[in-house]
């Protein structure tokens, strides 16, 4: 509510200065759908210099497009001058922008449900594109000629899918046909980073599974992932079926990696490079690959407790367990989760010591026992941890007694 009050204050200031000003786009859509939102964009006939003059703190983010960030009480609001755009040459951005009326501004936008304006001072809706009607009908419709809209900005094809699956709306037939017609031209106009951002937004609303199916239907999925061009829809449905059981905080890359379950680590890291992912996402990919190797070991394969303790200590282990377990046949899931719950309970103290970096046997302990700092001490500390966890020994002296019986202890 504070954001609303501050955004309304911006509108009041601009209107008082003689400039028509409204809330615009997504906030209006969400408001009409009774979906509360704090993300308020403002559209005005005020030019940039007037906006900067009226507000003491602004951030220039897109002056050539008539966009500035107004900062009030630490809250940021995007304020844009009503504009019309011409001459899209790269499939993403216009080369010419000029001031416009509110109606002309609405007509340049992507979809009718995003082309609405709201006057918070008079509580009046301004709808030049029949967006309210399409909200009622549950339709994603491009404004004007859909072919022109998608040639202007090809990312809009991905956005159409995101809105469709998020709101459970259907894509209007002409808009649908235009996406199919232009799906193969997504790249190179659209940067992979922008596609990845859209994937994150799809996942934010728990719609990545249905989004993948819709992207597949429209021909966008195999444009993004050409290696899956021979994948049948039934195979994709099988791959994404477990998605609905994944934790909310599942990294987006985990969903994508489930499309390539049999790929080597090198191949999976190549996928990360292709998608232009962050270091954190690459690190997750590395841990996820190793986790699946451990979790898929046969029951009679003896994995040491110390290895399980280090696995459970990693913050990413929980989501890996959930992903792997929920991908198992239903008859095996309970046994899988029970096994790991019991194992974590058994190793609780060991896990806590690893997390706090408080081993039972320390370098000081070994130094007091006559071991000098160096490679030997490092190896003995590793052995001490292994003995402590594998044998569940809590007494440091007992661990040291066992170390003294090892050939490593007497090595010089």
Tab-separated table of C-alpha atoms in Angstrom:
chain	number	residue	atom	x	y	z
A	1	UNK	CA	0.000	0.000	0.000
A	2	UNK	CA	2.914	2.358	0.651
A	3	UNK	CA	4.053	1.970	-2.956
A	4	UNK	CA	0.572	2.881	-4.155
A	5	UNK	CA	0.492	6.026	-2.002
A	6	UNK	CA	3.917	7.143	-3.209
A	7	UNK	CA	3.098	6.416	-6.861
A	8	UNK	CA	-0.145	8.360	-6.482
A	9	UNK	CA	1.896	11.234	-5.049
A	10	UNK	CA	4.023	11.252	-8.220
A	11	UNK	CA	0.865	11.388	-10.344
A	12	UNK	CA	-0.498	14.265	-8.239
A	13	UNK	CA	2.714	16.255	-8.663
A	14	UNK	CA	2.751	15.795	-12.436
A	15	UNK	CA	-0.959	16.522	-12.853
A	16	UNK	CA	-0.645	19.648	-10.695
A	17	UNK	CA	2.125	20.782	-13.048
A	18	UNK	CA	-0.301	20.394	-15.963
A	19	UNK	CA	0.678	16.980	-17.331
A	20	UNK	CA	-1.779	14.127	-17.943
A	21	UNK	CA	-0.428	11.171	-15.980
A	22	UNK	CA	-1.642	7.610	-15.362
A	23	UNK	CA	-0.595	4.276	-13.914
A	24	UNK	CA	0.225	2.012	-16.856
A	25	UNK	CA	0.658	-1.556	-18.021
A	26	UNK	CA	1.051	-4.520	-15.715
A	27	UNK	CA	-0.149	-2.864	-12.515
A	28	UNK	CA	-3.459	-1.914	-14.160
A	29	UNK	CA	-3.893	-5.435	-15.524
A	30	UNK	CA	-3.189	-7.000	-12.136
A	31	UNK	CA	-5.436	-4.497	-10.341
A	32	UNK	CA	-8.378	-5.358	-12.593
A	33	UNK	CA	-7.703	-9.065	-11.969
A	34	UNK	CA	-7.573	-8.531	-8.193
A	35	UNK	CA	-3.897	-9.508	-8.118
A	36	UNK	CA	-2.208	-7.039	-5.720
A	37	UNK	CA	1.052	-5.611	-7.063
A	38	UNK	CA	3.630	-3.115	-5.842
A	39	UNK	CA	5.263	-2.830	-9.257
A	40	UNK	CA	3.747	0.415	-10.512
A	41	UNK	CA	4.841	2.050	-13.768
A	42	UNK	CA	3.719	5.576	-14.565
A	43	UNK	CA	3.084	7.113	-17.986
A	44	UNK	CA	2.867	10.869	-18.480
A	45	UNK	CA	2.854	13.573	-21.122
A	46	UNK	CA	5.579	15.376	-19.165
A	47	UNK	CA	8.943	15.458	-20.971
A	48	UNK	CA	12.029	14.107	-19.242
A	49	UNK	CA	13.403	17.529	-18.289
A	50	UNK	CA	10.117	18.421	-16.586
A	51	UNK	CA	10.109	15.157	-14.624
A	52	UNK	CA	13.685	15.746	-13.492
A	53	UNK	CA	12.830	19.307	-12.513
A	54	UNK	CA	9.773	18.298	-10.465
A	55	UNK	CA	11.457	15.511	-8.502
A	56	UNK	CA	14.719	16.062	-6.603
A	57	UNK	CA	15.990	12.488	-6.988
A	58	UNK	CA	15.834	10.731	-10.344
A	59	UNK	CA	17.895	8.083	-12.118
A	60	UNK	CA	18.310	8.346	-15.913
A	61	UNK	CA	17.799	4.815	-17.241
A	62	UNK	CA	16.444	5.330	-20.737
A	63	UNK	CA	16.491	8.998	-21.630
A	64	UNK	CA	16.418	8.276	-25.369
A	65	UNK	CA	13.149	6.394	-24.786
A	66	UNK	CA	11.737	9.027	-22.442
A	67	UNK	CA	12.173	6.890	-19.325
A	68	UNK	CA	13.451	7.975	-15.920
A	69	UNK	CA	13.340	6.450	-12.438
A	70	UNK	CA	11.821	8.684	-9.758
A	71	UNK	CA	12.989	7.884	-6.229
A	72	UNK	CA	10.762	8.741	-3.255
A	73	UNK	CA	11.508	7.576	0.284
A	74	UNK	CA	13.827	4.931	-1.110
A	75	UNK	CA	11.148	3.523	-3.441
A	76	UNK	CA	11.793	3.576	-7.185
A	77	UNK	CA	9.158	4.153	-9.850
A	78	UNK	CA	9.633	4.075	-13.599
A	79	UNK	CA	8.109	7.175	-15.167
A	80	UNK	CA	7.890	7.256	-18.959
A	81	UNK	CA	6.737	9.942	-21.341
A	82	UNK	CA	3.853	8.872	-23.610
A	83	UNK	CA	5.603	7.811	-26.809
A	84	UNK	CA	5.263	6.166	-30.176
A	85	UNK	CA	8.033	4.145	-31.745
A	86	UNK	CA	9.178	3.602	-35.322
A	87	UNK	CA	11.743	1.777	-37.400
A	88	UNK	CA	12.542	-1.410	-35.526
A	89	UNK	CA	15.604	-2.770	-37.283
A	90	UNK	CA	17.006	-5.393	-34.914
A	91	UNK	CA	13.892	-7.222	-33.794
A	92	UNK	CA	14.142	-5.760	-30.286
A	93	UNK	CA	14.333	-1.954	-30.170
A	94	UNK	CA	13.089	1.037	-32.181
A	95	UNK	CA	15.512	3.494	-33.758
A	96	UNK	CA	13.060	6.391	-33.567
A	97	UNK	CA	10.967	7.540	-30.596
A	98	UNK	CA	8.736	10.611	-30.355
A	99	UNK	CA	6.210	11.988	-27.900
A	100	UNK	CA	2.621	10.857	-28.303
A	101	UNK	CA	-0.889	10.886	-26.898
A	102	UNK	CA	-2.005	8.283	-24.351
A	103	UNK	CA	-3.888	6.433	-27.102
A	104	UNK	CA	-0.826	6.345	-29.372
A	105	UNK	CA	1.242	5.115	-26.428
A	106	UNK	CA	-1.242	2.307	-25.802
A	107	UNK	CA	-1.149	1.252	-29.450
A	108	UNK	CA	2.650	0.723	-29.372
A	109	UNK	CA	2.447	-1.803	-26.511
A	110	UNK	CA	2.575	-5.581	-26.856
A	111	UNK	CA	-0.764	-7.069	-25.750
A	112	UNK	CA	-4.180	-5.601	-25.100
A	113	UNK	CA	-4.140	-6.635	-21.440
A	114	UNK	CA	-0.967	-4.550	-21.008
A	115	UNK	CA	-2.250	-1.512	-22.895
A	116	UNK	CA	-4.458	-0.135	-20.126
A	117	UNK	CA	-4.144	3.112	-18.138
A	118	UNK	CA	-5.539	3.951	-14.699
A	119	UNK	CA	-5.992	7.404	-13.200
A	120	UNK	CA	-5.509	6.912	-9.438
A	121	UNK	CA	-6.796	10.419	-8.695
A	122	UNK	CA	-10.218	9.907	-10.294
A	123	UNK	CA	-10.166	6.081	-10.278
A	124	UNK	CA	-10.849	6.047	-14.012
A	125	UNK	CA	-9.812	3.339	-16.478
A	126	UNK	CA	-8.620	4.368	-19.939
A	127	UNK	CA	-8.813	1.509	-22.422
A	128	UNK	CA	-7.961	2.252	-26.056
A	129	UNK	CA	-7.289	-1.363	-27.079
A	130	UNK	CA	-10.177	-3.379	-25.559
A	131	UNK	CA	-7.833	-4.789	-22.967
A	132	UNK	CA	-10.532	-5.024	-20.304
A	133	UNK	CA	-12.662	-7.112	-22.659
A	134	UNK	CA	-9.783	-9.532	-23.282
A	135	UNK	CA	-9.129	-9.766	-19.542
A	136	UNK	CA	-12.744	-10.795	-19.091
A	137	UNK	CA	-12.537	-13.296	-21.956
A	138	UNK	CA	-9.178	-14.648	-20.793
A	139	UNK	CA	-7.344	-13.899	-24.037
A	140	UNK	CA	-3.788	-12.878	-24.904
A	141	UNK	CA	-4.150	-10.713	-28.008
A	142	UNK	CA	-1.436	-8.669	-29.701
A	143	UNK	CA	-2.319	-5.012	-30.196
A	144	UNK	CA	-2.902	-4.281	-33.872
A	145	UNK	CA	-1.140	-6.507	-36.413
A	146	UNK	CA	0.455	-9.404	-34.478
A	147	UNK	CA	3.034	-9.991	-37.215
A	148	UNK	CA	4.175	-6.377	-36.906
A	149	UNK	CA	4.266	-6.587	-33.099
A	150	UNK	CA	6.496	-9.681	-33.138
A	151	UNK	CA	8.780	-8.368	-35.871
A	152	UNK	CA	9.240	-5.209	-33.783
A	153	UNK	CA	10.242	-7.218	-30.724
A	154	UNK	CA	10.576	-10.972	-31.043
A	155	UNK	CA	10.825	-11.446	-27.281
A	156	UNK	CA	7.092	-10.705	-27.225
A	157	UNK	CA	6.498	-14.241	-28.509
A	158	UNK	CA	8.005	-15.658	-25.304
A	159	UNK	CA	6.109	-13.110	-23.226
A	160	UNK	CA	2.832	-14.194	-24.830
A	161	UNK	CA	3.478	-17.717	-23.579
A	162	UNK	CA	4.372	-16.458	-20.105
A	163	UNK	CA	1.170	-14.437	-19.773
A	164	UNK	CA	-0.904	-17.254	-21.239
A	165	UNK	CA	0.339	-19.856	-18.765
A	166	UNK	CA	0.523	-17.497	-15.784
A	167	UNK	CA	-3.109	-16.434	-16.087
A	168	UNK	CA	-4.370	-19.619	-17.757
A	169	UNK	CA	-5.464	-17.516	-20.746
A	170	UNK	CA	-5.669	-18.715	-24.335
A	171	UNK	CA	-3.679	-17.015	-27.088
A	172	UNK	CA	-5.971	-15.391	-29.643
A	173	UNK	CA	-5.886	-17.238	-32.979
A	174	UNK	CA	-4.201	-14.538	-35.117
A	175	UNK	CA	-1.650	-13.881	-32.391
A	176	UNK	CA	-1.090	-17.635	-32.101
A	177	UNK	CA	-0.583	-18.039	-35.845
A	178	UNK	CA	1.844	-15.115	-35.952
A	179	UNK	CA	3.996	-16.684	-33.222
A	180	UNK	CA	4.126	-19.977	-35.132
A	181	UNK	CA	5.063	-18.071	-38.293
A	182	UNK	CA	7.949	-16.197	-36.644
A	183	UNK	CA	9.132	-18.718	-34.030
A	184	UNK	CA	12.248	-19.668	-35.983
A	185	UNK	CA	13.329	-16.015	-36.180
A	186	UNK	CA	13.656	-15.573	-32.397
A	187	UNK	CA	17.459	-15.527	-32.625
A	188	UNK	CA	19.726	-13.621	-33.073
A	189	UNK	CA	17.439	-10.643	-32.475
A	190	UNK	CA	16.768	-11.725	-28.892
A	191	UNK	CA	19.679	-12.246	-26.514
A	192	UNK	CA	19.682	-15.570	-24.697
A	193	UNK	CA	19.896	-13.679	-21.398
A	194	UNK	CA	16.449	-12.184	-22.089
A	195	UNK	CA	14.958	-15.604	-22.796
A	196	UNK	CA	16.464	-16.857	-19.539
A	197	UNK	CA	14.867	-13.944	-17.667
A	198	UNK	CA	11.513	-14.989	-19.099
A	199	UNK	CA	12.108	-18.556	-17.893
A	200	UNK	CA	12.726	-17.183	-14.403
A	201	UNK	CA	9.450	-15.266	-14.527
A	202	UNK	CA	7.593	-18.383	-15.677
A	203	UNK	CA	9.090	-20.361	-12.804
A	204	UNK	CA	8.219	-17.593	-10.335
A	205	UNK	CA	4.545	-18.415	-10.844
A	206	UNK	CA	5.086	-22.184	-10.934
A	207	UNK	CA	4.275	-22.384	-14.629
A	208	UNK	CA	7.470	-23.643	-16.212
A	209	UNK	CA	5.971	-27.048	-17.054
A	210	UNK	CA	2.935	-25.666	-18.888
A	211	UNK	CA	5.130	-22.952	-20.436
A	212	UNK	CA	7.478	-25.561	-21.906
A	213	UNK	CA	4.499	-27.365	-23.450
A	214	UNK	CA	3.146	-24.135	-24.930
A	215	UNK	CA	6.576	-23.136	-26.237
A	216	UNK	CA	6.780	-26.597	-27.830
A	217	UNK	CA	3.365	-26.244	-29.474
A	218	UNK	CA	4.273	-22.873	-30.967
A	219	UNK	CA	7.665	-23.979	-32.291
A	220	UNK	CA	9.644	-21.793	-29.879
A	221	UNK	CA	10.913	-24.635	-27.698
A	222	UNK	CA	13.000	-26.274	-30.416
A	223	UNK	CA	14.224	-22.848	-31.520
A	224	UNK	CA	15.609	-22.332	-28.016
A	225	UNK	CA	16.759	-25.956	-27.651
A	226	UNK	CA	17.549	-27.197	-31.180
A	227	UNK	CA	19.026	-30.409	-29.746
A	228	UNK	CA	15.479	-31.408	-28.763
A	229	UNK	CA	13.984	-30.964	-32.229
A	230	UNK	CA	13.244	-34.697	-32.482
A	231	UNK	CA	11.606	-34.816	-29.058
A	232	UNK	CA	7.970	-35.928	-29.245
A	233	UNK	CA	5.331	-34.128	-27.197
A	234	UNK	CA	4.665	-37.303	-25.196
A	235	UNK	CA	8.349	-37.480	-24.258
A	236	UNK	CA	8.343	-33.851	-23.148
A	237	UNK	CA	5.217	-34.429	-21.061
A	238	UNK	CA	6.962	-37.330	-19.332
A	239	UNK	CA	10.071	-35.243	-18.616
A	240	UNK	CA	8.152	-32.353	-17.070
A	241	UNK	CA	5.602	-34.429	-15.122
A	242	UNK	CA	7.661	-34.267	-11.867
A	243	UNK	CA	8.029	-30.449	-12.086
A	244	UNK	CA	4.846	-29.873	-10.097
A	245	UNK	CA	6.393	-31.688	-7.129
A	246	UNK	CA	9.652	-29.722	-7.128
A	247	UNK	CA	10.276	-27.235	-4.273
A	248	UNK	CA	9.322	-23.611	-4.920
A	249	UNK	CA	12.946	-22.503	-4.695
A	250	UNK	CA	14.183	-24.971	-7.296
A	251	UNK	CA	16.771	-23.206	-9.504
A	252	UNK	CA	15.487	-22.728	-13.042
A	253	UNK	CA	18.536	-24.499	-14.431
A	254	UNK	CA	17.445	-27.666	-12.586
A	255	UNK	CA	14.256	-27.800	-14.671
A	256	UNK	CA	16.251	-27.415	-17.871
A	257	UNK	CA	18.792	-30.059	-16.856
A	258	UNK	CA	15.919	-32.507	-16.360
A	259	UNK	CA	15.334	-32.199	-20.108
A	260	UNK	CA	18.861	-33.574	-20.638
A	261	UNK	CA	19.159	-36.227	-17.895
A	262	UNK	CA	21.640	-38.483	-19.661
A	263	UNK	CA	24.141	-35.827	-20.690
A	264	UNK	CA	27.693	-35.866	-19.344
A	265	UNK	CA	28.880	-33.168	-16.964
A	266	UNK	CA	30.819	-31.548	-19.784
A	267	UNK	CA	27.693	-31.485	-21.958
A	268	UNK	CA	25.579	-30.047	-19.144
A	269	UNK	CA	28.132	-27.305	-18.516
A	270	UNK	CA	28.047	-26.588	-22.263
A	271	UNK	CA	24.290	-26.073	-21.938
A	272	UNK	CA	25.027	-23.546	-19.185
A	273	UNK	CA	27.424	-21.718	-21.500
A	274	UNK	CA	24.855	-21.746	-24.298
A	275	UNK	CA	22.250	-20.251	-21.966
A	276	UNK	CA	24.746	-17.611	-20.709
A	277	UNK	CA	24.197	-18.610	-17.086
A	278	UNK	CA	25.739	-17.118	-13.967
A	279	UNK	CA	28.579	-18.667	-11.989
A	280	UNK	CA	26.114	-19.637	-9.240
A	281	UNK	CA	23.954	-21.521	-11.748
A	282	UNK	CA	27.004	-23.302	-13.141
A	283	UNK	CA	28.057	-24.254	-9.611
A	284	UNK	CA	24.589	-25.670	-8.982
A	285	UNK	CA	24.847	-27.678	-12.207
A	286	UNK	CA	28.127	-29.164	-10.990
A	287	UNK	CA	26.690	-30.068	-7.570
A	288	UNK	CA	23.444	-31.375	-9.090
A	289	UNK	CA	25.333	-33.690	-11.440
A	290	UNK	CA	27.409	-35.121	-8.594
A	291	UNK	CA	24.362	-35.387	-6.342
A	292	UNK	CA	22.486	-37.449	-8.903
A	293	UNK	CA	25.478	-39.774	-9.197
A	294	UNK	CA	25.444	-40.386	-5.440
A	295	UNK	CA	21.661	-40.614	-5.121
A	296	UNK	CA	21.344	-43.120	-7.962
A	297	UNK	CA	23.894	-45.561	-6.507
A	298	UNK	CA	22.568	-49.123	-5.979
A	299	UNK	CA	21.376	-49.903	-2.449
A	300	UNK	CA	24.189	-52.377	-1.907
A	301	UNK	CA	26.797	-49.744	-2.819
A	302	UNK	CA	28.323	-48.673	0.480
A	303	UNK	CA	28.730	-44.904	0.639
A	304	UNK	CA	30.581	-43.758	3.742
A	305	UNK	CA	28.699	-41.714	6.332
A	306	UNK	CA	31.303	-38.959	6.043
A	307	UNK	CA	30.384	-38.554	2.369
A	308	UNK	CA	26.678	-38.311	3.230
A	309	UNK	CA	27.444	-35.787	5.984
A	310	UNK	CA	29.261	-33.491	3.559
A	311	UNK	CA	26.492	-33.912	0.999
A	312	UNK	CA	23.760	-32.959	3.480
A	313	UNK	CA	25.826	-30.010	4.702
A	314	UNK	CA	25.634	-28.306	1.322
A	315	UNK	CA	22.593	-25.959	1.193
A	316	UNK	CA	21.811	-27.256	-2.300
A	317	UNK	CA	21.382	-30.837	-1.120
A	318	UNK	CA	17.766	-30.323	-0.011
A	319	UNK	CA	16.528	-29.241	-3.425
A	320	UNK	CA	18.575	-32.001	-5.112
A	321	UNK	CA	16.959	-34.601	-2.850
A	322	UNK	CA	13.502	-33.241	-3.657
A	323	UNK	CA	14.140	-33.185	-7.396
A	324	UNK	CA	15.621	-36.670	-7.511
A	325	UNK	CA	13.079	-38.214	-5.128
A	326	UNK	CA	10.077	-36.693	-6.860
A	327	UNK	CA	11.327	-38.016	-10.177
A	328	UNK	CA	11.135	-41.591	-8.893
A	329	UNK	CA	8.102	-43.846	-9.425
A	330	UNK	CA	5.482	-43.110	-6.758
A	331	UNK	CA	6.002	-46.522	-5.122
A	332	UNK	CA	9.671	-45.689	-4.404
A	333	UNK	CA	9.359	-42.091	-3.181
A	334	UNK	CA	8.459	-42.714	0.455
A	335	UNK	CA	11.274	-45.215	0.890
A	336	UNK	CA	13.735	-42.745	-0.650
A	337	UNK	CA	12.717	-39.818	1.553
A	338	UNK	CA	12.535	-41.995	4.689
A	339	UNK	CA	16.062	-43.271	4.047
A	340	UNK	CA	17.501	-39.762	3.800
A	341	UNK	CA	15.476	-38.418	6.704
A	342	UNK	CA	16.851	-41.179	8.936
A	343	UNK	CA	20.373	-40.668	7.607
A	344	UNK	CA	20.240	-36.919	8.283
A	345	UNK	CA	18.922	-37.541	11.796
A	346	UNK	CA	21.796	-39.950	12.462
A	347	UNK	CA	24.326	-37.421	11.187
A	348	UNK	CA	22.779	-34.312	12.745
A	349	UNK	CA	25.700	-33.559	15.101
A	350	UNK	CA	28.285	-34.264	12.413
A	351	UNK	CA	26.495	-31.992	9.949
A	352	UNK	CA	26.353	-29.191	12.524
A	353	UNK	CA	30.076	-29.536	13.248
A	354	UNK	CA	30.904	-29.336	9.536
A	355	UNK	CA	28.673	-26.279	9.135
A	356	UNK	CA	30.248	-24.537	12.132
A	357	UNK	CA	33.745	-25.725	11.179
A	358	UNK	CA	34.188	-27.189	14.654
A	359	UNK	CA	35.808	-30.643	14.211
A	360	UNK	CA	36.335	-32.882	17.220
A	361	UNK	CA	40.038	-33.189	16.436
A	362	UNK	CA	41.779	-29.941	15.495
A	363	UNK	CA	45.247	-28.972	14.357
A	364	UNK	CA	45.923	-27.866	17.938
A	365	UNK	CA	44.971	-31.344	19.155
A	366	UNK	CA	47.430	-32.966	16.770
A	367	UNK	CA	50.142	-30.421	17.495
A	368	UNK	CA	49.811	-31.221	21.218
A	369	UNK	CA	50.211	-34.902	20.327
A	370	UNK	CA	53.491	-34.200	18.539
A	371	UNK	CA	52.386	-33.763	14.910
A	372	UNK	CA	53.998	-30.827	13.133
A	373	UNK	CA	52.001	-28.628	10.724
A	374	UNK	CA	52.213	-29.826	7.139
A	375	UNK	CA	50.854	-32.410	4.705
A	376	UNK	CA	50.841	-35.195	7.321
A	377	UNK	CA	48.730	-33.097	9.687
A	378	UNK	CA	46.270	-32.296	6.899
A	379	UNK	CA	45.836	-35.964	6.027
A	380	UNK	CA	45.428	-36.906	9.692
A	381	UNK	CA	42.735	-34.264	10.138
A	382	UNK	CA	40.856	-35.798	7.194
A	383	UNK	CA	41.215	-39.261	8.712
A	384	UNK	CA	40.050	-37.940	12.090
A	385	UNK	CA	36.871	-36.604	10.517
A	386	UNK	CA	36.297	-39.856	8.639
A	387	UNK	CA	36.734	-41.942	11.820
A	388	UNK	CA	34.541	-39.599	13.870
A	389	UNK	CA	31.637	-39.632	11.407
A	390	UNK	CA	31.842	-43.183	10.058
A	391	UNK	CA	32.107	-44.715	13.526
A	392	UNK	CA	30.002	-42.024	15.234
A	393	UNK	CA	32.712	-41.409	17.843
A	394	UNK	CA	32.280	-38.261	19.938
A	395	UNK	CA	35.448	-38.529	22.083
A	396	UNK	CA	38.471	-36.703	20.554
A	397	UNK	CA	40.962	-38.817	22.523
A	398	UNK	CA	39.460	-42.034	21.199
A	399	UNK	CA	39.811	-40.703	17.673
A	400	UNK	CA	43.448	-39.769	18.287
A	401	UNK	CA	44.077	-43.238	19.734
A	402	UNK	CA	42.862	-44.754	16.470
A	403	UNK	CA	44.983	-42.323	14.458
A	404	UNK	CA	48.094	-43.424	16.367
A	405	UNK	CA	47.549	-46.994	15.158
A	406	UNK	CA	47.675	-45.895	11.519
A	407	UNK	CA	50.911	-45.973	9.446
A	408	UNK	CA	50.200	-42.341	8.560
A	409	UNK	CA	50.837	-41.300	12.166
A	410	UNK	CA	54.436	-42.508	12.130
A	411	UNK	CA	55.244	-41.038	8.713
A	412	UNK	CA	57.937	-38.395	8.923
